[in-house]
Short mmCIF file of C-alpha atoms in Angstrom, two decimals:
data_model
loop_
_atom_site.label_atom_id
_atom_site.label_comp_id
_atom_site.label_asym_id
_atom_site.label_seq_id
_atom_site.Cartn_x
_atom_site.Cartn_y
_atom_site.Cartn_z
CA UNK A 1 42.50 8.92 -23.38
CA UNK A 2 41.78 10.55 -26.70
CA UNK A 3 39.28 13.38 -26.88
CA UNK A 4 36.99 11.28 -29.10
CA UNK A 5 36.98 8.48 -26.48
CA UNK A 6 36.18 10.97 -23.73
CA UNK A 7 33.33 12.30 -25.82
CA UNK A 8 32.01 8.77 -26.39
CA UNK A 9 32.30 7.98 -22.68
CA UNK A 10 30.43 11.10 -21.59
CA UNK A 11 27.81 10.39 -24.25
CA UNK A 12 27.33 6.88 -22.88
CA UNK A 13 27.10 8.09 -19.28
CA UNK A 14 24.55 10.72 -20.27
CA UNK A 15 22.62 8.03 -22.15
CA UNK A 16 22.51 5.78 -19.11
CA UNK A 17 21.14 8.55 -16.94
CA UNK A 18 18.56 9.31 -19.56
CA UNK A 19 17.53 5.66 -19.69
CA UNK A 20 17.46 5.45 -15.91
CA UNK A 21 15.02 8.36 -15.84
CA UNK A 22 12.74 6.86 -18.48
CA UNK A 23 11.09 4.18 -16.47
CA UNK A 24 7.46 3.15 -16.09
CA UNK A 25 5.12 5.15 -13.91
CA UNK A 26 2.07 4.47 -11.77
CA UNK A 27 -1.18 5.88 -13.12
CA UNK A 28 -4.94 5.52 -12.93
CA UNK A 29 -7.22 4.08 -15.58
CA UNK A 30 -10.06 6.59 -15.79
CA UNK A 31 -12.61 3.77 -15.78
CA UNK A 32 -11.88 3.27 -12.08
CA UNK A 33 -13.79 6.50 -11.45
CA UNK A 34 -16.81 5.83 -13.61
CA UNK A 35 -19.16 6.90 -10.84
CA UNK A 36 -17.25 10.09 -10.04
CA UNK A 37 -16.68 13.38 -11.83
CA UNK A 38 -13.26 14.68 -12.78
CA UNK A 39 -13.06 17.03 -9.78
CA UNK A 40 -13.51 14.20 -7.30
CA UNK A 41 -11.11 12.06 -9.36
CA UNK A 42 -8.38 14.69 -9.33
CA UNK A 43 -8.74 15.60 -5.65
CA UNK A 44 -8.45 11.91 -4.79
CA UNK A 45 -5.44 11.42 -7.07
CA UNK A 46 -3.75 14.25 -5.21
CA UNK A 47 -4.32 12.44 -1.91
CA UNK A 48 -2.73 9.24 -3.19
CA UNK A 49 0.05 11.13 -4.98
CA UNK A 50 -0.59 9.65 -8.45
CA UNK A 51 -0.09 11.86 -11.48
CA UNK A 52 -0.99 9.97 -14.66
CA UNK A 53 -4.52 9.42 -15.93
CA UNK A 54 -5.92 7.57 -18.92
CA UNK A 55 -8.84 9.81 -19.88
CA UNK A 56 -12.28 8.18 -20.15
CA UNK A 57 -15.11 9.64 -22.22
CA UNK A 58 -17.39 10.07 -19.20
CA UNK A 59 -14.89 12.63 -17.96
CA UNK A 60 -14.25 14.23 -21.34
CA UNK A 61 -16.86 13.42 -24.01
CA UNK A 62 -15.61 12.21 -27.35
CA UNK A 63 -17.38 15.12 -29.06
CA UNK A 64 -15.99 17.67 -26.59
CA UNK A 65 -15.49 21.15 -28.02
CA UNK A 66 -12.12 22.90 -28.07
CA UNK A 67 -13.26 24.99 -25.09
CA UNK A 68 -14.30 21.92 -23.12
CA UNK A 69 -10.98 20.26 -23.84
CA UNK A 70 -9.06 23.36 -22.84
CA UNK A 71 -10.98 23.63 -19.57
CA UNK A 72 -10.43 19.91 -18.87
CA UNK A 73 -6.70 20.15 -19.55
CA UNK A 74 -6.43 23.21 -17.33
CA UNK A 75 -7.97 21.18 -14.49
CA UNK A 76 -5.45 18.40 -15.02
CA UNK A 77 -2.56 20.85 -15.11
CA UNK A 78 -3.80 22.53 -11.94
CA UNK A 79 -3.88 19.11 -10.22
CA UNK A 80 -0.43 18.22 -11.56
CA UNK A 81 -1.90 15.28 -13.50
CA UNK A 82 -0.84 14.22 -16.98
CA UNK A 83 -3.58 12.81 -19.22
CA UNK A 84 -1.28 10.38 -21.02
CA UNK A 85 -3.87 8.60 -23.22
CA UNK A 86 -7.57 8.32 -23.99
CA UNK A 87 -9.69 5.22 -23.61
CA UNK A 88 -10.62 2.49 -23.61
CA UNK A 89 -12.86 3.57 -26.49
CA UNK A 90 -15.17 1.05 -28.15
CA UNK A 91 -15.02 1.25 -31.95
CA UNK A 92 -17.57 -0.92 -33.62
CA UNK A 93 -17.12 0.58 -37.09
CA UNK A 94 -14.74 2.73 -39.12
CA UNK A 95 -16.62 5.92 -38.30
CA UNK A 96 -15.97 5.28 -34.62
CA UNK A 97 -12.25 4.88 -35.42
CA UNK A 98 -12.17 8.21 -37.21
CA UNK A 99 -13.94 9.92 -34.32
CA UNK A 100 -11.58 8.41 -31.76
CA UNK A 101 -8.43 9.52 -33.57
CA UNK A 102 -9.83 13.01 -34.16
CA UNK A 103 -10.61 13.17 -30.43
CA UNK A 104 -7.09 12.02 -29.48
CA UNK A 105 -5.62 14.66 -31.76
CA UNK A 106 -7.77 17.40 -30.25
CA UNK A 107 -6.89 16.27 -26.72
CA UNK A 108 -3.23 16.08 -27.73
CA UNK A 109 -2.29 12.58 -26.61
CA UNK A 110 -0.10 10.13 -28.51
CA UNK A 111 -1.87 6.95 -27.38
CA UNK A 112 -5.39 5.62 -27.86
CA UNK A 113 -6.58 2.59 -25.90
CA UNK A 114 -9.32 0.95 -27.91
CA UNK A 115 -11.53 -2.03 -28.55
CA UNK A 116 -11.83 -2.44 -32.32
CA UNK A 117 -14.81 -4.55 -33.33
CA UNK A 118 -18.07 -5.54 -31.74
CA UNK A 119 -18.31 -6.78 -28.17
CA UNK A 120 -20.02 -10.06 -29.11
CA UNK A 121 -17.69 -10.89 -32.03
CA UNK A 122 -15.61 -13.99 -31.83
CA UNK A 123 -12.92 -12.27 -33.81
CA UNK A 124 -12.04 -8.71 -34.62
CA UNK A 125 -13.65 -6.83 -37.45
CA UNK A 126 -10.75 -6.49 -39.81
CA UNK A 127 -12.21 -3.49 -41.68
CA UNK A 128 -12.12 -1.66 -38.34
CA UNK A 129 -8.57 -2.80 -37.64
CA UNK A 130 -7.50 -1.78 -41.17
CA UNK A 131 -8.87 1.69 -40.52
CA UNK A 132 -7.07 1.83 -37.17
CA UNK A 133 -3.79 1.04 -38.91
CA UNK A 134 -4.47 3.68 -41.55
CA UNK A 135 -5.15 6.31 -38.85
CA UNK A 136 -2.03 5.29 -36.90
CA UNK A 137 0.04 5.91 -40.03
CA UNK A 138 -1.72 9.21 -40.76
CA UNK A 139 -1.51 10.66 -37.26
CA UNK A 140 1.50 8.98 -35.66
CA UNK A 141 -0.72 8.19 -32.67
CA UNK A 142 -0.16 4.71 -31.20
CA UNK A 143 -3.06 2.35 -30.61
CA UNK A 144 -3.26 -0.21 -27.79
CA UNK A 145 -6.00 -2.84 -27.96
CA UNK A 146 -7.49 -3.58 -24.57
CA UNK A 147 -8.03 -7.21 -23.58
CA UNK A 148 -11.12 -8.17 -21.65
CA UNK A 149 -10.59 -11.67 -20.29
CA UNK A 150 -12.96 -14.62 -20.65
CA UNK A 151 -16.13 -12.51 -20.34
CA UNK A 152 -16.14 -11.56 -24.03
CA UNK A 153 -14.89 -13.38 -27.11
CA UNK A 154 -13.28 -10.27 -28.61
CA UNK A 155 -9.64 -10.13 -27.45
CA UNK A 156 -9.76 -12.17 -24.24
CA UNK A 157 -5.97 -12.21 -23.74
CA UNK A 158 -2.68 -10.72 -24.92
CA UNK A 159 -2.00 -13.47 -27.44
CA UNK A 160 -5.26 -12.82 -29.30
CA UNK A 161 -4.18 -9.19 -29.73
CA UNK A 162 -0.61 -10.08 -30.64
CA UNK A 163 -1.85 -12.34 -33.44
CA UNK A 164 -3.78 -9.44 -34.96
CA UNK A 165 -1.10 -6.75 -34.64
CA UNK A 166 2.22 -8.54 -35.10
CA UNK A 167 2.22 -8.10 -38.89
CA UNK A 168 0.87 -4.56 -38.81
CA UNK A 169 2.44 -1.16 -38.16
CA UNK A 170 4.60 -1.40 -35.00
CA UNK A 171 2.54 1.37 -33.45
CA UNK A 172 -0.40 -1.03 -33.05
CA UNK A 173 -0.09 -2.91 -29.78
CA UNK A 174 -1.52 -4.09 -26.50
CA UNK A 175 -3.02 -2.58 -23.36
CA UNK A 176 -2.08 -5.47 -21.08
CA UNK A 177 -4.78 -5.89 -18.45
CA UNK A 178 -2.94 -8.26 -16.14
CA UNK A 179 -6.04 -9.29 -14.19
CA UNK A 180 -8.13 -10.14 -17.24
CA UNK A 181 -5.16 -11.87 -18.89
CA UNK A 182 -4.80 -14.14 -15.86
CA UNK A 183 -8.56 -14.79 -15.73
CA UNK A 184 -8.37 -15.86 -19.38
CA UNK A 185 -5.91 -18.58 -18.36
CA UNK A 186 -2.82 -16.74 -19.60
CA UNK A 187 0.29 -15.74 -17.67
CA UNK A 188 0.53 -11.93 -17.73
CA UNK A 189 4.19 -11.91 -16.66
CA UNK A 190 5.18 -14.24 -19.49
CA UNK A 191 2.98 -12.26 -21.87
CA UNK A 192 4.71 -9.04 -20.83
CA UNK A 193 8.06 -10.63 -21.65
CA UNK A 194 6.86 -12.20 -24.89
CA UNK A 195 5.07 -9.16 -26.32
CA UNK A 196 7.07 -6.38 -24.63
CA UNK A 197 7.71 -4.46 -27.83
CA UNK A 198 3.98 -4.10 -28.39
CA UNK A 199 2.86 -3.41 -24.82
CA UNK A 200 2.02 0.33 -24.79
CA UNK A 201 -0.20 0.48 -21.73
CA UNK A 202 -0.89 -1.70 -18.68
CA UNK A 203 -3.96 -2.02 -16.52
CA UNK A 204 -2.91 -2.97 -13.03
CA UNK A 205 -5.35 -5.26 -11.34
CA UNK A 206 -5.38 -8.13 -8.90
CA UNK A 207 -7.93 -10.93 -9.09
CA UNK A 208 -8.91 -13.68 -6.68
CA UNK A 209 -8.03 -16.49 -9.08
CA UNK A 210 -6.90 -17.18 -12.64
CA UNK A 211 -10.26 -18.34 -13.95
CA UNK A 212 -13.44 -16.71 -15.22
CA UNK A 213 -14.74 -16.87 -11.63
CA UNK A 214 -11.85 -14.67 -10.50
CA UNK A 215 -12.93 -11.19 -9.47
CA UNK A 216 -11.25 -7.90 -8.67
CA UNK A 217 -9.56 -7.45 -5.32
CA UNK A 218 -7.06 -5.10 -3.69
CA UNK A 219 -3.53 -5.42 -5.11
CA UNK A 220 -1.55 -7.95 -3.13
CA UNK A 221 -4.52 -9.92 -1.84
CA UNK A 222 -5.07 -11.96 -5.02
CA UNK A 223 -3.34 -14.27 -7.44
CA UNK A 224 -0.94 -11.88 -9.19
CA UNK A 225 2.71 -12.03 -8.14
CA UNK A 226 3.49 -8.29 -8.17
CA UNK A 227 7.18 -8.52 -7.21
CA UNK A 228 7.73 -10.88 -10.16
CA UNK A 229 5.64 -8.63 -12.40
CA UNK A 230 7.64 -5.51 -11.50
CA UNK A 231 10.90 -7.40 -12.00
CA UNK A 232 9.72 -8.19 -15.52
CA UNK A 233 8.74 -4.56 -16.15
CA UNK A 234 12.32 -3.61 -15.35
CA UNK A 235 13.79 -6.50 -17.31
CA UNK A 236 11.96 -5.61 -20.52
CA UNK A 237 12.51 -1.89 -19.96
CA UNK A 238 8.83 -0.98 -20.00
CA UNK A 239 8.46 2.79 -20.12
CA UNK A 240 4.71 3.36 -20.20
CA UNK A 241 2.07 3.65 -17.52
CA UNK A 242 0.94 1.00 -15.05
CA UNK A 243 -2.56 2.28 -14.52
CA UNK A 244 -4.68 0.87 -11.74
CA UNK A 245 -8.07 -0.19 -13.04
CA UNK A 246 -9.86 -0.99 -9.82
CA UNK A 247 -13.19 -2.69 -10.33
CA UNK A 248 -14.15 -3.65 -6.78
CA UNK A 249 -16.67 -1.56 -4.79
CA UNK A 250 -16.96 0.88 -7.69
CA UNK A 251 -19.50 3.00 -5.80
CA UNK A 252 -16.98 3.53 -3.00
CA UNK A 253 -13.59 2.36 -4.26
CA UNK A 254 -11.30 4.85 -2.55
CA UNK A 255 -10.05 2.78 0.40
CA UNK A 256 -9.27 -0.18 -1.87
CA UNK A 257 -7.53 2.03 -4.41
CA UNK A 258 -5.37 3.61 -1.72
CA UNK A 259 -4.36 0.22 -0.31
CA UNK A 260 -3.55 -0.97 -3.84
CA UNK A 261 -1.50 2.12 -4.65
CA UNK A 262 0.44 1.77 -1.39
CA UNK A 263 1.10 -1.86 -2.17
CA UNK A 264 2.39 -1.16 -5.68
CA UNK A 265 4.56 1.73 -4.50
CA UNK A 266 6.30 -0.58 -2.04
CA UNK A 267 6.85 -3.24 -4.70
CA UNK A 268 8.34 -0.65 -7.06
CA UNK A 269 10.62 0.56 -4.27
CA UNK A 270 11.69 -3.02 -3.63
CA UNK A 271 12.80 -3.52 -7.17
CA UNK A 272 14.74 -0.25 -7.40
CA UNK B 1 19.60 -43.34 12.62
CA UNK B 2 18.66 -44.24 16.17
CA UNK B 3 15.09 -43.83 17.31
CA UNK B 4 16.18 -41.14 19.80
CA UNK B 5 17.83 -39.14 16.98
CA UNK B 6 14.70 -39.41 14.84
CA UNK B 7 12.65 -38.16 17.75
CA UNK B 8 15.00 -35.21 18.22
CA UNK B 9 14.90 -34.43 14.50
CA UNK B 10 11.11 -34.45 14.32
CA UNK B 11 10.98 -32.34 17.47
CA UNK B 12 13.31 -29.77 15.88
CA UNK B 13 11.32 -29.68 12.63
CA UNK B 14 8.07 -29.19 14.57
CA UNK B 15 9.75 -26.41 16.56
CA UNK B 16 10.82 -24.62 13.40
CA UNK B 17 7.30 -24.68 12.02
CA UNK B 18 6.01 -23.36 15.28
CA UNK B 19 8.53 -20.53 15.21
CA UNK B 20 7.70 -19.79 11.58
CA UNK B 21 4.07 -19.33 12.56
CA UNK B 22 4.86 -17.02 15.47
CA UNK B 23 5.81 -13.91 13.62
CA UNK B 24 4.84 -10.28 14.03
CA UNK B 25 1.52 -8.99 12.81
CA UNK B 26 0.11 -5.77 11.43
CA UNK B 27 -2.27 -3.93 13.71
CA UNK B 28 -3.79 -0.55 14.42
CA UNK B 29 -2.99 1.74 17.33
CA UNK B 30 -6.42 2.82 18.57
CA UNK B 31 -5.24 6.44 18.82
CA UNK B 32 -5.38 6.61 15.02
CA UNK B 33 -9.18 6.65 15.35
CA UNK B 34 -9.50 9.24 18.09
CA UNK B 35 -12.20 11.07 16.15
CA UNK B 36 -14.22 7.93 15.35
CA UNK B 37 -16.26 5.51 17.40
CA UNK B 38 -15.52 1.82 17.66
CA UNK B 39 -18.16 0.85 15.06
CA UNK B 40 -16.58 3.04 12.40
CA UNK B 41 -13.13 1.83 13.47
CA UNK B 42 -14.07 -1.83 13.13
CA UNK B 43 -15.92 -1.47 9.83
CA UNK B 44 -12.89 0.31 8.41
CA UNK B 45 -10.48 -2.31 9.77
CA UNK B 46 -12.54 -4.94 7.98
CA UNK B 47 -12.09 -3.05 4.71
CA UNK B 48 -8.32 -2.92 5.08
CA UNK B 49 -8.17 -6.51 6.38
CA UNK B 50 -6.35 -5.71 9.64
CA UNK B 51 -7.24 -7.69 12.74
CA UNK B 52 -5.28 -6.43 15.73
CA UNK B 53 -6.16 -3.33 17.75
CA UNK B 54 -4.52 -1.62 20.69
CA UNK B 55 -7.56 -0.45 22.66
CA UNK B 56 -7.74 3.26 23.56
CA UNK B 57 -9.78 4.62 26.44
CA UNK B 58 -11.98 6.76 24.19
CA UNK B 59 -13.28 3.49 22.72
CA UNK B 60 -13.49 1.64 26.04
CA UNK B 61 -13.35 3.91 29.14
CA UNK B 62 -10.91 2.98 31.85
CA UNK B 63 -13.79 2.74 34.33
CA UNK B 64 -15.92 0.60 31.99
CA UNK B 65 -18.27 -1.81 33.72
CA UNK B 66 -18.14 -5.56 33.19
CA UNK B 67 -21.18 -5.25 30.91
CA UNK B 68 -19.56 -2.51 28.83
CA UNK B 69 -16.40 -4.57 28.48
CA UNK B 70 -18.37 -7.66 27.48
CA UNK B 71 -20.31 -5.69 24.85
CA UNK B 72 -17.10 -4.16 23.53
CA UNK B 73 -15.37 -7.52 23.30
CA UNK B 74 -18.38 -9.00 21.53
CA UNK B 75 -18.09 -6.25 18.88
CA UNK B 76 -14.42 -7.02 18.39
CA UNK B 77 -15.10 -10.75 18.10
CA UNK B 78 -17.90 -10.10 15.60
CA UNK B 79 -15.46 -8.04 13.50
CA UNK B 80 -12.75 -10.68 13.81
CA UNK B 81 -10.48 -8.20 15.60
CA UNK B 82 -8.22 -9.06 18.52
CA UNK B 83 -7.76 -6.36 21.15
CA UNK B 84 -4.18 -7.30 21.94
CA UNK B 85 -3.35 -4.51 24.43
CA UNK B 86 -4.67 -1.35 26.06
CA UNK B 87 -3.11 2.10 25.78
CA UNK B 88 -1.27 4.29 25.64
CA UNK B 89 -2.53 5.21 29.09
CA UNK B 90 -1.08 8.23 30.90
CA UNK B 91 -0.24 7.46 34.53
CA UNK B 92 0.80 10.51 36.45
CA UNK B 93 0.59 8.84 39.88
CA UNK B 94 0.43 5.44 41.54
CA UNK B 95 -3.37 5.52 41.69
CA UNK B 96 -3.44 5.80 37.90
CA UNK B 97 -1.13 2.77 37.68
CA UNK B 98 -3.47 0.71 39.86
CA UNK B 99 -6.48 1.74 37.77
CA UNK B 100 -4.71 0.89 34.52
CA UNK B 101 -3.71 -2.60 35.61
CA UNK B 102 -7.18 -3.31 37.03
CA UNK B 103 -8.62 -2.19 33.68
CA UNK B 104 -6.21 -4.44 31.74
CA UNK B 105 -7.18 -7.37 33.93
CA UNK B 106 -10.90 -6.73 33.42
CA UNK B 107 -10.39 -6.39 29.65
CA UNK B 108 -8.26 -9.54 29.69
CA UNK B 109 -5.12 -8.37 27.87
CA UNK B 110 -1.55 -9.22 28.79
CA UNK B 111 0.03 -5.95 27.70
CA UNK B 112 -0.40 -2.33 28.84
CA UNK B 113 1.13 0.50 26.84
CA UNK B 114 1.71 3.37 29.20
CA UNK B 115 3.35 6.68 29.95
CA UNK B 116 4.47 6.60 33.58
CA UNK B 117 5.10 10.06 34.98
CA UNK B 118 4.01 13.55 34.12
CA UNK B 119 4.06 14.90 30.57
CA UNK B 120 6.24 17.90 31.46
CA UNK B 121 8.74 15.96 33.56
CA UNK B 122 12.32 15.85 32.42
CA UNK B 123 12.63 12.40 33.88
CA UNK B 124 10.23 9.69 34.92
CA UNK B 125 8.60 9.67 38.29
CA UNK B 126 10.27 6.70 39.91
CA UNK B 127 7.53 6.14 42.47
CA UNK B 128 5.17 5.60 39.52
CA UNK B 129 7.64 3.27 37.81
CA UNK B 130 8.17 1.35 41.06
CA UNK B 131 4.42 0.82 41.29
CA UNK B 132 4.33 -0.30 37.64
CA UNK B 133 6.98 -2.92 38.39
CA UNK B 134 5.08 -4.08 41.46
CA UNK B 135 1.86 -4.46 39.42
CA UNK B 136 3.71 -6.32 36.63
CA UNK B 137 4.94 -8.82 39.19
CA UNK B 138 1.51 -9.12 40.80
CA UNK B 139 -0.50 -9.57 37.61
CA UNK B 140 1.95 -11.02 35.08
CA UNK B 141 0.84 -8.30 32.65
CA UNK B 142 3.69 -6.79 30.63
CA UNK B 143 4.14 -3.03 30.44
CA UNK B 144 5.53 -1.14 27.42
CA UNK B 145 6.50 2.50 27.88
CA UNK B 146 5.57 4.64 24.92
CA UNK B 147 8.14 7.09 23.58
CA UNK B 148 7.03 10.49 22.37
CA UNK B 149 9.87 12.03 20.44
CA UNK B 150 11.35 15.48 20.95
CA UNK B 151 8.00 17.13 21.75
CA UNK B 152 8.13 16.14 25.42
CA UNK B 153 11.00 15.59 27.81
CA UNK B 154 9.50 12.38 29.28
CA UNK B 155 10.81 9.42 27.28
CA UNK B 156 11.68 11.02 23.94
CA UNK B 157 13.39 7.91 22.52
CA UNK B 158 13.97 4.20 23.02
CA UNK B 159 17.24 4.67 24.87
CA UNK B 160 15.62 6.84 27.55
CA UNK B 161 13.17 3.99 28.23
CA UNK B 162 15.83 1.29 28.09
CA UNK B 163 17.84 3.10 30.74
CA UNK B 164 14.85 3.02 33.09
CA UNK B 165 13.77 -0.59 32.51
CA UNK B 166 16.98 -2.51 31.89
CA UNK B 167 17.54 -3.30 35.57
CA UNK B 168 13.89 -3.95 36.32
CA UNK B 169 11.59 -6.94 35.81
CA UNK B 170 12.05 -8.21 32.20
CA UNK B 171 8.34 -7.67 31.62
CA UNK B 172 8.88 -3.90 31.62
CA UNK B 173 9.80 -2.73 28.14
CA UNK B 174 9.31 -0.43 25.18
CA UNK B 175 6.55 0.51 22.78
CA UNK B 176 8.87 1.53 19.96
CA UNK B 177 7.29 4.41 18.04
CA UNK B 178 9.60 4.41 15.04
CA UNK B 179 8.53 7.84 13.80
CA UNK B 180 9.01 9.60 17.11
CA UNK B 181 12.28 7.74 17.71
CA UNK B 182 13.60 9.05 14.38
CA UNK B 183 12.35 12.57 15.12
CA UNK B 184 14.26 12.44 18.42
CA UNK B 185 17.47 11.91 16.44
CA UNK B 186 17.69 8.17 17.12
CA UNK B 187 17.83 5.30 14.62
CA UNK B 188 14.73 3.14 15.17
CA UNK B 189 16.18 0.18 13.25
CA UNK B 190 19.32 0.14 15.38
CA UNK B 191 17.20 0.64 18.49
CA UNK B 192 15.04 -2.33 17.51
CA UNK B 193 18.17 -4.45 17.24
CA UNK B 194 19.72 -3.09 20.41
CA UNK B 195 16.67 -3.36 22.67
CA UNK B 196 14.84 -6.24 20.94
CA UNK B 197 14.32 -8.24 24.14
CA UNK B 198 12.38 -5.36 25.65
CA UNK B 199 10.39 -4.25 22.59
CA UNK B 200 6.83 -5.46 23.33
CA UNK B 201 4.89 -3.23 20.94
CA UNK B 202 5.64 -1.08 17.90
CA UNK B 203 3.93 2.00 16.55
CA UNK B 204 4.36 2.11 12.81
CA UNK B 205 4.72 5.59 11.48
CA UNK B 206 6.53 7.45 8.74
CA UNK B 207 7.74 11.01 9.15
CA UNK B 208 9.00 13.59 6.69
CA UNK B 209 12.39 13.96 8.36
CA UNK B 210 14.39 12.86 11.38
CA UNK B 211 14.12 16.10 13.31
CA UNK B 212 11.56 17.77 15.55
CA UNK B 213 10.18 19.45 12.42
CA UNK B 214 9.40 16.04 10.92
CA UNK B 215 5.69 15.31 10.72
CA UNK B 216 3.51 12.32 10.01
CA UNK B 217 3.10 11.14 6.43
CA UNK B 218 1.87 8.04 4.60
CA UNK B 219 4.17 5.01 5.04
CA UNK B 220 6.76 4.92 2.28
CA UNK B 221 6.70 8.64 1.51
CA UNK B 222 8.94 9.70 4.37
CA UNK B 223 12.33 9.09 5.94
CA UNK B 224 11.87 5.57 7.37
CA UNK B 225 13.46 2.72 5.43
CA UNK B 226 10.69 0.13 5.80
CA UNK B 227 12.39 -2.73 3.94
CA UNK B 228 15.38 -2.40 6.29
CA UNK B 229 13.04 -2.11 9.27
CA UNK B 230 11.13 -5.29 8.35
CA UNK B 231 14.39 -7.13 7.76
CA UNK B 232 15.38 -6.24 11.30
CA UNK B 233 11.99 -7.37 12.67
CA UNK B 234 12.68 -10.77 11.14
CA UNK B 235 16.31 -10.81 12.25
CA UNK B 236 15.50 -10.17 15.90
CA UNK B 237 12.48 -12.50 15.74
CA UNK B 238 9.97 -9.85 16.84
CA UNK B 239 6.64 -11.50 17.57
CA UNK B 240 4.40 -8.64 18.66
CA UNK B 241 2.23 -6.17 16.80
CA UNK B 242 3.33 -3.50 14.34
CA UNK B 243 0.46 -1.12 14.88
CA UNK B 244 -0.04 1.80 12.57
CA UNK B 245 -0.42 5.03 14.51
CA UNK B 246 -1.39 7.41 11.74
CA UNK B 247 -1.40 11.03 12.82
CA UNK B 248 -1.92 12.85 9.53
CA UNK B 249 -5.36 14.19 8.55
CA UNK B 250 -6.85 12.76 11.74
CA UNK B 251 -10.31 14.09 10.86
CA UNK B 252 -10.27 12.08 7.63
CA UNK B 253 -7.37 9.65 7.83
CA UNK B 254 -8.82 6.67 5.96
CA UNK B 255 -7.20 7.10 2.55
CA UNK B 256 -3.78 7.64 4.10
CA UNK B 257 -4.19 4.67 6.43
CA UNK B 258 -5.18 2.41 3.53
CA UNK B 259 -2.18 3.50 1.45
CA UNK B 260 0.09 2.93 4.46
CA UNK B 261 -1.35 -0.51 5.16
CA UNK B 262 -0.96 -1.52 1.50
CA UNK B 263 2.62 -0.31 1.57
CA UNK B 264 3.51 -2.25 4.71
CA UNK B 265 1.81 -5.42 3.45
CA UNK B 266 3.97 -5.34 0.33
CA UNK B 267 7.14 -4.81 2.37
CA UNK B 268 6.25 -7.75 4.61
CA UNK B 269 5.62 -9.89 1.54
CA UNK B 270 8.97 -8.83 0.15
CA UNK B 271 10.81 -10.02 3.17
CA UNK B 272 9.04 -13.37 3.37
#
């Protein structure tokens, strides 16, 4: 074999290993802990052995000073937790967009999960979305729009987001909330396949049924087919976070979170 | 097709459905809750949606009166929990054997998990085991000897039990503690296959490693291959309980139990 072929072969092998290492990871959506401070959140994450957190503003205010941010990041580092994104952040106007991107820059993350527009709107506010695109280009920070299911007209499912981002900068995409997507009558596994290139974040969730009446439940007890979902994650080569957003028993969610995390860990192991 | 053939066919189909329904179930070994009363135990079991309990004497004393037993059973029924067995009960002499079987009869279970002999013994006390066999024959109640791993010489692994029961009444068998079996240097999956006919109860457990130094850990984080284990449960047609005996953080075990239960539920689902 020629030296150039050997070089190519070793390059390819190295590339495969690199790809094999770059897979999705299990995380927590900060919103899960909206009744608990960051210390309780981190000590619990240690117990369940989960190391990625999407940072919510009730844990780190959007106007946090440099000192506050440094202290917060030190806590995360101490707990061996990576704050991989901020959000979801509601952005009803362009000023809110500017604030959110400035915040993300100060925190040092490369992904913002956001809701551009006004909660009651039937459609997005395109001046807000235009500003988001402008800030994405300026900062290089990606932006994932969170979908909210049938409870609000603004971005109920993945398709409604796709329609608004597909012709924009490729760094605008989707935070695929699989529970809300199902409740909106969509198929989150098909949506993951269809929109894979634009799925930057995932909210893990199980729900009792795929209608508006469906409500949050421990992973594995509801209507989502997690083995099929994880197969699709692998198939499309998803490399972001699958962050559990657990909205049942939010005043005392820990037992349900732990069961859900155990369930998802076993499904991941199955598909390895 | 003749009428007799049709009858045979429908009989076989009905039999298959019956067999399909008679599979193993997830339960809790009462010992897991040795620092908590039965009310806390049952309210927690409701949260994790587990409905089988092996009753320990600290929840229902071995000398409990008929009234105490009735009140205890009413609590279980109210919580939709089946007390499927009693134990493990230590039986250092024949009097202890008599007491244990009388207790099981009063409680109304058909399985006793026991440790016949003295903790420090290198071998079992055969007078005790003889009495166990006599009581099994008298009462029809099955008896599963619990194995304890390398920490005690009396029944460290499944093989040591098998050797003592194989030539006795077929209702004497094994409570296969998969964590302790692994710690004793055995292979619990092979032992399940080898001794399937005599495995009446299982203690689910994961351990950090297959040596004496191995210690309890959340299911899925340790050395046990649960997918392979569940495959073997199905292969041998095990129809008893897989009861989690969780021995980590026993003063505050709930998070770890929930993660373990979620993990096992997903593995079961995988193998369905």
